[in-house]
mmCIF file of C-alpha atoms in Angstrom:
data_model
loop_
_atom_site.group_PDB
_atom_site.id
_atom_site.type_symbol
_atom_site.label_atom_id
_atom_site.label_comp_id
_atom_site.label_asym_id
_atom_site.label_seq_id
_atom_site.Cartn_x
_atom_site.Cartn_y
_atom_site.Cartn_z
ATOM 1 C CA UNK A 14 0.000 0.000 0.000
ATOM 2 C CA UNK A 15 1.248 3.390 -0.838
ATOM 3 C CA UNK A 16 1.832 6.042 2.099
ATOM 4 C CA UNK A 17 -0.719 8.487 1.741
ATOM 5 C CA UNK A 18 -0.354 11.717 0.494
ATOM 6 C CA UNK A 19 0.216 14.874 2.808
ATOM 7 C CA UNK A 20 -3.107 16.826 3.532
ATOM 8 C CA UNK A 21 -3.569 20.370 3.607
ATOM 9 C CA UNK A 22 -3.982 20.469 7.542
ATOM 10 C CA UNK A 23 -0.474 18.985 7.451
ATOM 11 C CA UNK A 24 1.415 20.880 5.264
ATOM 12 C CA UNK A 25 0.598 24.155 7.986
ATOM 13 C CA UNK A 26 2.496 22.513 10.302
ATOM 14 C CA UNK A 27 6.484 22.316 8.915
ATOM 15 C CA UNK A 28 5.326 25.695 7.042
ATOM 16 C CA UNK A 29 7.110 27.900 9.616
ATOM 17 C CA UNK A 30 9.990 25.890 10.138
ATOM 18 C CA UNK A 31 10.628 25.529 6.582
ATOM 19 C CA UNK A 32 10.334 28.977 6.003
ATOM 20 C CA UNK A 33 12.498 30.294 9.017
ATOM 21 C CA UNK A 34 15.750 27.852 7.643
ATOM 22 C CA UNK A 35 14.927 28.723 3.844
ATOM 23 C CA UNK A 36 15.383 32.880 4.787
ATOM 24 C CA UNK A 37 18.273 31.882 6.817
ATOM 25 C CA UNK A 38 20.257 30.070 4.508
ATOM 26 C CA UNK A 39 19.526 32.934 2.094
ATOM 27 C CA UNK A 40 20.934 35.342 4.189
ATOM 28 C CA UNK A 41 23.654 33.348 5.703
ATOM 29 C CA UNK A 42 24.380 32.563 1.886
ATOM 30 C CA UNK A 43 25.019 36.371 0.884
ATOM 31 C CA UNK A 44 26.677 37.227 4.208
ATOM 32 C CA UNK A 45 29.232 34.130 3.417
ATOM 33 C CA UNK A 46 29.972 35.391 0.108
ATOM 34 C CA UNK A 47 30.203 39.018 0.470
ATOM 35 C CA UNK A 48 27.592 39.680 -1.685
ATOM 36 C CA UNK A 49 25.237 42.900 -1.620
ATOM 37 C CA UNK A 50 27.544 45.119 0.669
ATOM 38 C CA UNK A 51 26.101 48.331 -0.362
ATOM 39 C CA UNK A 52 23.144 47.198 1.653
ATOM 40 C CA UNK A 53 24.834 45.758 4.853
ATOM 41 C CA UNK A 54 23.309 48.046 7.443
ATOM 42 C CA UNK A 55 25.984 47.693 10.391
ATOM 43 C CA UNK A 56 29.949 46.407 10.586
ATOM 44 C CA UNK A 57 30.584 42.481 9.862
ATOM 45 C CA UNK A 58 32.614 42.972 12.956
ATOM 46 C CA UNK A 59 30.418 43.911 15.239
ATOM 47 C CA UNK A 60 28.259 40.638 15.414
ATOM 48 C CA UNK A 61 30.526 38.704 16.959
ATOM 49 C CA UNK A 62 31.946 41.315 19.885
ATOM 50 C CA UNK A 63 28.775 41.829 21.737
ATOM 51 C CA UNK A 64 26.048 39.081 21.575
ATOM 52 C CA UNK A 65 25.990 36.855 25.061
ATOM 53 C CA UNK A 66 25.010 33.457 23.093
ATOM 54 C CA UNK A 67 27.175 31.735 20.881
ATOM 55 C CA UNK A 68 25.846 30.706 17.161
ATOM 56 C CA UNK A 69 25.987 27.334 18.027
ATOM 57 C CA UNK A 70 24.109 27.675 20.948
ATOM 58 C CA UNK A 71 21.645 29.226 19.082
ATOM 59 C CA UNK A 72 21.258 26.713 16.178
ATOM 60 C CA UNK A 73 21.047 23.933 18.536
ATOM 61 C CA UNK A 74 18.431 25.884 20.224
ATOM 62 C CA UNK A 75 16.624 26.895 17.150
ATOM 63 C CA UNK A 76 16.339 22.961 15.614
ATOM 64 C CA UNK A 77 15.191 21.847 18.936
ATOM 65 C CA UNK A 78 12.536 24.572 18.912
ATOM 66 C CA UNK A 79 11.410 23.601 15.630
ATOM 67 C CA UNK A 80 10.906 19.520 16.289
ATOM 68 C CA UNK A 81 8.878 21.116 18.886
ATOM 69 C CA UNK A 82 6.503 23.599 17.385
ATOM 70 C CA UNK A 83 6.190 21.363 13.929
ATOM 71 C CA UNK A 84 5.035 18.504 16.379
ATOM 72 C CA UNK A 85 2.735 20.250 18.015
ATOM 73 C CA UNK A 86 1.315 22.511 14.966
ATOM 74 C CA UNK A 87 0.824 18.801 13.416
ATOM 75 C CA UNK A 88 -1.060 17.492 16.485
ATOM 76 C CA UNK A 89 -2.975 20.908 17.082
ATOM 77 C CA UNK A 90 -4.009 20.777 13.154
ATOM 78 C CA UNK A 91 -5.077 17.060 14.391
ATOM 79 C CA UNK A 92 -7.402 17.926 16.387
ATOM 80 C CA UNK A 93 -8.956 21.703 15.685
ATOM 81 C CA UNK A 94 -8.390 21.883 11.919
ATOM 82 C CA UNK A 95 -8.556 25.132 10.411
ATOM 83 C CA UNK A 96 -12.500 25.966 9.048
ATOM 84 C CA UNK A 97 -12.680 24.885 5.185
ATOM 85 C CA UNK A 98 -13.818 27.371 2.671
ATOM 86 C CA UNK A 99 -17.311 26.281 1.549
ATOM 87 C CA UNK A 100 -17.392 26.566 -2.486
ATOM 88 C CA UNK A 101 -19.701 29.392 -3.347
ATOM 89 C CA UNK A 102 -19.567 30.729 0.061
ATOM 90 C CA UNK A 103 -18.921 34.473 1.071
ATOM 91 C CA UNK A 104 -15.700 35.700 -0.276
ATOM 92 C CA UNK A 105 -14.979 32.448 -3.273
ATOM 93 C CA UNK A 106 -14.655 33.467 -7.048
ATOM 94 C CA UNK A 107 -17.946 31.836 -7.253
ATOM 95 C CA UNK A 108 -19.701 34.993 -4.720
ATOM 96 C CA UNK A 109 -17.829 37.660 -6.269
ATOM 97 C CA UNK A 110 -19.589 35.691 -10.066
ATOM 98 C CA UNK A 111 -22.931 36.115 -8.156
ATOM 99 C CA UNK A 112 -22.768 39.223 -6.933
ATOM 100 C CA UNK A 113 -21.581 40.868 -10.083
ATOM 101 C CA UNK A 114 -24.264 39.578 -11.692
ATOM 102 C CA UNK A 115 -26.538 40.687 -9.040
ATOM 103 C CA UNK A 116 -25.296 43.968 -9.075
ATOM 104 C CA UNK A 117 -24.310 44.657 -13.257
ATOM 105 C CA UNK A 118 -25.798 42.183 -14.659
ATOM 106 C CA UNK A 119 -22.612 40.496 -16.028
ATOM 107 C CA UNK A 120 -22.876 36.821 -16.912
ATOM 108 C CA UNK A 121 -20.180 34.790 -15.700
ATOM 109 C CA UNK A 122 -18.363 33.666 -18.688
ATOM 110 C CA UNK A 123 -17.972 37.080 -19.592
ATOM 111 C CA UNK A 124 -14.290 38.642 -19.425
ATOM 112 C CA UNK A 125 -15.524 42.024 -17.431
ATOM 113 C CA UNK A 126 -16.896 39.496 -14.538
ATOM 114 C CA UNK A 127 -13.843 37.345 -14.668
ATOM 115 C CA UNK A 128 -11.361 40.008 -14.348
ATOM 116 C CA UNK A 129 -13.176 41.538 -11.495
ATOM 117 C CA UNK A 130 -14.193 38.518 -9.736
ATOM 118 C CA UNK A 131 -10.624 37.605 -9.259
ATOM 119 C CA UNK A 132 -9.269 41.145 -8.632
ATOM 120 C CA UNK A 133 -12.207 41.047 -5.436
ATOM 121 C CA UNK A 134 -11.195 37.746 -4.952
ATOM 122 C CA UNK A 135 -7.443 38.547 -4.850
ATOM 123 C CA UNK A 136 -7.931 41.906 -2.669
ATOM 124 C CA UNK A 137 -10.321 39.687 -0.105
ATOM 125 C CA UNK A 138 -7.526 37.068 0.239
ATOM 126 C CA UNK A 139 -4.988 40.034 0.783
ATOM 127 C CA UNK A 140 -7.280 41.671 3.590
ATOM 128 C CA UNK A 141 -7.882 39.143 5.275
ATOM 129 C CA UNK A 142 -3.412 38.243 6.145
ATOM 130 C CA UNK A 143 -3.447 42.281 6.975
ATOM 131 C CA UNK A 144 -6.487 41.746 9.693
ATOM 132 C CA UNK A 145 -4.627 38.566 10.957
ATOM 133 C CA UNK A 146 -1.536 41.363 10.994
ATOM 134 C CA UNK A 147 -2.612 43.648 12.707
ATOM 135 C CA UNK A 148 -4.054 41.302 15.607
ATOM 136 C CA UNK A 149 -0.732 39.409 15.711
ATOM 137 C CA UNK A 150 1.343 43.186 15.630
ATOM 138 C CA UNK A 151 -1.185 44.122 18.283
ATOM 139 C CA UNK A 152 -0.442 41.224 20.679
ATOM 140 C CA UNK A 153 3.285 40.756 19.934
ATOM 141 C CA UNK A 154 3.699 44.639 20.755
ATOM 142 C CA UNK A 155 1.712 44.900 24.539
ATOM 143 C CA UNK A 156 3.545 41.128 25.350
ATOM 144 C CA UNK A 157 6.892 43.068 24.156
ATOM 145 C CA UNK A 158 5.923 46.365 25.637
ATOM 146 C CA UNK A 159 5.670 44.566 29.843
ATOM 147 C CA UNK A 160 8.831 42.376 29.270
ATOM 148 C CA UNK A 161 10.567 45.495 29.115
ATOM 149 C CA UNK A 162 8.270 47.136 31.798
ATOM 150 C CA UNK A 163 8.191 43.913 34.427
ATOM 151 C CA UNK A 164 11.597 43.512 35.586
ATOM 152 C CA UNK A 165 11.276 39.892 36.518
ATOM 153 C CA UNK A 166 9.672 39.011 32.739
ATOM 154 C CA UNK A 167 12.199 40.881 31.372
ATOM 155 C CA UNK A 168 15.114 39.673 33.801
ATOM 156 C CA UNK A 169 13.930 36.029 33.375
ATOM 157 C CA UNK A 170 12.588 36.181 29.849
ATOM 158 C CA UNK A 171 12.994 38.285 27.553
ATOM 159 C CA UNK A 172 16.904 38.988 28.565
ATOM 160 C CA UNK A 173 17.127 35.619 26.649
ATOM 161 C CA UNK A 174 16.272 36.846 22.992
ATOM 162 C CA UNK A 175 18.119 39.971 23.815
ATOM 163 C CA UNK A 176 21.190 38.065 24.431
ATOM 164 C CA UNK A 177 21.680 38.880 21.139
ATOM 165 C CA UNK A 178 22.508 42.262 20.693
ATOM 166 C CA UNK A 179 23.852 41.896 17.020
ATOM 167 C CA UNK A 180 20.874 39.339 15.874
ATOM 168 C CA UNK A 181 21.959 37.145 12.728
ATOM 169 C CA UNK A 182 19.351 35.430 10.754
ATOM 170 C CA UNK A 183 18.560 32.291 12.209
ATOM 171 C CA UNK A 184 18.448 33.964 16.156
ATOM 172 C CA UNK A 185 15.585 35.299 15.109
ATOM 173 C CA UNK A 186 13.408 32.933 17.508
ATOM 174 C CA UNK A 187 15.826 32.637 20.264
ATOM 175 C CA UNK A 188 13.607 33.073 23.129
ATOM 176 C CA UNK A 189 12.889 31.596 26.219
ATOM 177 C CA UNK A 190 10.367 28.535 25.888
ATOM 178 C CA UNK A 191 7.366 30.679 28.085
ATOM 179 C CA UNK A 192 8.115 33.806 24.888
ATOM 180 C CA UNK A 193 7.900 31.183 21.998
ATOM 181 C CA UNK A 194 4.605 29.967 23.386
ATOM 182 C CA UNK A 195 2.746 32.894 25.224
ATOM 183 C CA UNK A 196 4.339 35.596 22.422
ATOM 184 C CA UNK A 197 4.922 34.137 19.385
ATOM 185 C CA UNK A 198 3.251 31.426 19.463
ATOM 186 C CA UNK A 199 -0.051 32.073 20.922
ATOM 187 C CA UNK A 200 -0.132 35.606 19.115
ATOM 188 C CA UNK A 201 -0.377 34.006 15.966
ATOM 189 C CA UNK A 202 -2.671 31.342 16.659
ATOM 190 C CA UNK A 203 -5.058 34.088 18.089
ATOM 191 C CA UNK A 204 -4.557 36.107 14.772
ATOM 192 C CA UNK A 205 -5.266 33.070 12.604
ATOM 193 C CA UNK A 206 -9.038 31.565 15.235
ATOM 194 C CA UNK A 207 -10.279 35.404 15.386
ATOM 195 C CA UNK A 208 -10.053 36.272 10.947
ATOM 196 C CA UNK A 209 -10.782 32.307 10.833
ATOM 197 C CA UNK A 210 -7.636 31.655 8.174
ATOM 198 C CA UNK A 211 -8.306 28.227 6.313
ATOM 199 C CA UNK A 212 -5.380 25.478 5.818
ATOM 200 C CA UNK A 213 -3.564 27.558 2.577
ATOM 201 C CA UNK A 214 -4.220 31.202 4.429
ATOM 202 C CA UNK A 215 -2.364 29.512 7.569
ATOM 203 C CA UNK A 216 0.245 28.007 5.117
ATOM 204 C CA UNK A 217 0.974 31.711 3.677
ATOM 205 C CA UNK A 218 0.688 33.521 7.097
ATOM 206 C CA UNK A 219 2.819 31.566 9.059
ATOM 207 C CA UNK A 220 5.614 31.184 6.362
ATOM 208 C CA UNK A 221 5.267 35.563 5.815
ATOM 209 C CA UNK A 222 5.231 36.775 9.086
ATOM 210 C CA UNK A 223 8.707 33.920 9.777
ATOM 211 C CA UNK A 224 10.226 35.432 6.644
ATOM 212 C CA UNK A 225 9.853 38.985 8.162
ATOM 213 C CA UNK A 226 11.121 38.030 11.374
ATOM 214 C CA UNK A 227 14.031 36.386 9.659
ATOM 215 C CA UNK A 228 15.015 39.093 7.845
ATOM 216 C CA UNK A 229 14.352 41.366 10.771
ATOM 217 C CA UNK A 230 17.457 40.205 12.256
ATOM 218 C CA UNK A 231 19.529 40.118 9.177
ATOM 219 C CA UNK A 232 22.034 42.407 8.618
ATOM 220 C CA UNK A 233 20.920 43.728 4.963
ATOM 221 C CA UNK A 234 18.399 46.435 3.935
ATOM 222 C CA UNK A 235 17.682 44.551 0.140
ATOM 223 C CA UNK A 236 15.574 47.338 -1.596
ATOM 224 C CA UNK A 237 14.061 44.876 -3.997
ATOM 225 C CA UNK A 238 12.584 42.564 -1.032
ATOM 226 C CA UNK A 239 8.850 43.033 -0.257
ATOM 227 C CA UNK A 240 9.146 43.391 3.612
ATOM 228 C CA UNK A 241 11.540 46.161 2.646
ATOM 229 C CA UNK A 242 9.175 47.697 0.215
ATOM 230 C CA UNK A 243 6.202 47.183 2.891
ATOM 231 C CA UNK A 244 8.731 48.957 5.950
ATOM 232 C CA UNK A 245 8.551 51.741 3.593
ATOM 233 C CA UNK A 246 4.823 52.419 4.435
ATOM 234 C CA UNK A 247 4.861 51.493 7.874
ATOM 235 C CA UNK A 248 7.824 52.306 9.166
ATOM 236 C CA UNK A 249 8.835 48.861 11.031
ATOM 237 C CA UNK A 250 12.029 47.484 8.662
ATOM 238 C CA UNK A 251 15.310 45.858 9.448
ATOM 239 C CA UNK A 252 16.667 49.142 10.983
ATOM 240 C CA UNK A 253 13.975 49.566 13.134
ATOM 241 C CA UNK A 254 14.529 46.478 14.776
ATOM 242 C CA UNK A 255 17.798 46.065 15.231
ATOM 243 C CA UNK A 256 17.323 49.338 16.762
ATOM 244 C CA UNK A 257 15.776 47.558 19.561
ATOM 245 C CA UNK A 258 18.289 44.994 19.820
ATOM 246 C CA UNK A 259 21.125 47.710 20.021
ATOM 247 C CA UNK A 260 22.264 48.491 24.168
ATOM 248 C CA UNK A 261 20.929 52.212 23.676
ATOM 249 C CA UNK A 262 17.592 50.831 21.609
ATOM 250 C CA UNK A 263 16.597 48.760 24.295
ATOM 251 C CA UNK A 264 13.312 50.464 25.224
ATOM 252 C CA UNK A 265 12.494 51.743 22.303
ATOM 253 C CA UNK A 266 10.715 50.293 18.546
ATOM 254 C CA UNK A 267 8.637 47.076 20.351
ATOM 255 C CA UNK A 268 6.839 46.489 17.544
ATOM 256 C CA UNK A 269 7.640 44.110 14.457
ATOM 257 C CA UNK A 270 5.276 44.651 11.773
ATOM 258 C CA UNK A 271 3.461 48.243 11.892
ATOM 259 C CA UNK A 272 4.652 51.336 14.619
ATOM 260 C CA UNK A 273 1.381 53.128 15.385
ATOM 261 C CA UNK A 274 1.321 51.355 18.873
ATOM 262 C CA UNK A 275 4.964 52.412 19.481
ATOM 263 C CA UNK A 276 3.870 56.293 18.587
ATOM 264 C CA UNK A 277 1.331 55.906 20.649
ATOM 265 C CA UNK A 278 3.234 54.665 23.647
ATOM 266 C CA UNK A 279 6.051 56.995 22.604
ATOM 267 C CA UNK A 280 8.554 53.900 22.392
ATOM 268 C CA UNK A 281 10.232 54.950 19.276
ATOM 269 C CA UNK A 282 14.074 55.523 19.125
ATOM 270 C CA UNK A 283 14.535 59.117 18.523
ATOM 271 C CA UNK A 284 18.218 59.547 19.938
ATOM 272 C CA UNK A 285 21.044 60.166 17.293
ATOM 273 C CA UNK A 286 23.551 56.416 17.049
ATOM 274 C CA UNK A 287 23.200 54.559 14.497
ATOM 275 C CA UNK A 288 23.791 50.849 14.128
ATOM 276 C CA UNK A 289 27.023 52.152 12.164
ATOM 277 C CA UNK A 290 28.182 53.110 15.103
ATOM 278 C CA UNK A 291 31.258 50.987 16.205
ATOM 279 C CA UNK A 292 31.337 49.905 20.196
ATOM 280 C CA UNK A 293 32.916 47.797 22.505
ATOM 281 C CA UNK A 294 31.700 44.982 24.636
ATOM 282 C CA UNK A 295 28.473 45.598 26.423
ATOM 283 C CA UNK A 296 29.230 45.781 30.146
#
């Protein structure tokens, strides 16, 4: 008998893993062969003066974190799937048919209604990951924003991450177990129950909002990348948070994806060093 084929549900699970080691490599790749230096935004030699965990800490860290969360995810998916699009149901290429036609007149088989139904289509799809965003943003900001405000969650927690005050690519989850599964974790298994993400949304989500984290940590500002070209609008890039990671950014840029919470809270860096700025050990 031949093993059966991987099912949607499945394929959510590895879908974060996958994508965290994939934007790794890629930037480990580049960094390796010197490639792209016009867009290196600090010193080479500054990631290995300050940071308090080795890289070989880390990546033993990071692949036992991943067997973790992928077994899980694929137990989780087990037992509360993610909700199945209906066909014809609110929101499918089928609804946007019908309510063309309810609203224009246009048949189906017509080229103005297929056009539009899968432009709608397309800009529902795209809505719906910036909802699940802005939840995730939302949560991962106030859990960020009291680790730096509670001593002890910051002392016993979050100091853990920030262990790394040069990040490099694949550090990008190095947290303490309780911040992978209240913060990151939780946060975007609340974003993806509350906007109700099926199997393939989950898929895109989770491998996205890894990529962004990934490169978040990098140490290059590509133009051409889209997280680059989306920092441009909101303001939350590579800069920004390695900003945070920085011994003077400490308190300052919390959030990951947007920065209207951190304007709000007045949490964003506004003092004059840059990450070019070379320094010695942190004491």
């Amino acid at each position: 008998m031949s093993p059966t084929a991987p099912t949607l549900v499945q394929w959510v699970a590895p879908s974060p893993a996958v994508a965290y080691w994939a934007a790794s490599a890629f930037y480990n790749a580049i960094d390796a062969l010197g490639l792209f230096a016009q867009h290196r935004i600090r010193p080479s030699d500054e990631e290995c003066k300050k940071n308090l965990a080795t890289r070989a800490a880390v990546f033993r860290h990071m692949v036992i974190y991943h067997a973790v969360a992928t077994s899980f995810l694929l137990v989780a998916g087990e037992m509360f799937p993610p909700p199945v699009e209906k066909q014809g149901g609110a929101g499918t290429l089928e609804w946007f048919y019908f309510v063309l036609e309810k609203l224009f007149g246009w048949q189906a088989e017509s080229s103005m209604a297929y056009c539009c139904s899968w432009a709608l289509r397309a800009a529902y799809l795209v809505a719906r990951q910036f909802l699940a965003l802005v939840i995730l943003d939302t949560w991962v900001f106030w859990c960020h924003y009291f680790e730096h405000q509670v001593p002890w969650l910051y002392r016993n927690i979050h100091s853990v991450h920030l262990q790394l005050y040069t990040p490099f690519p694949f550090g990008a989850l190095y947290n303490h177990w309780a911040e992978s599964i209240f913060v990151d974790g939780m946060g975007a298994m609340v974003a993806s129950v509350v906007i109700r993400l099926t199997g393939a949304e989950q898929i895109a989500f989770f491998s996205l909002v890894t990529i962004k984290t990934v490169e978040d940590h990098a140490p290059y500002e590509l133009p051409w990348s889209p997280f680059v070209m989306f920092a441009r609008w909101t303001g939350a890039g590579v800069v920004y948070h390695n900003v945070h990671h920085q011994s003077w950014g400490l308190k300052t840029n919390f959030e990951i994806y947007f920065t209207w919470w951190d304007r709000w809270m007045n949490s964003t860096y506004r003092g004059t060093r840059t990450l070019q700025d070379r320094q010695g050990p942190v004491v």
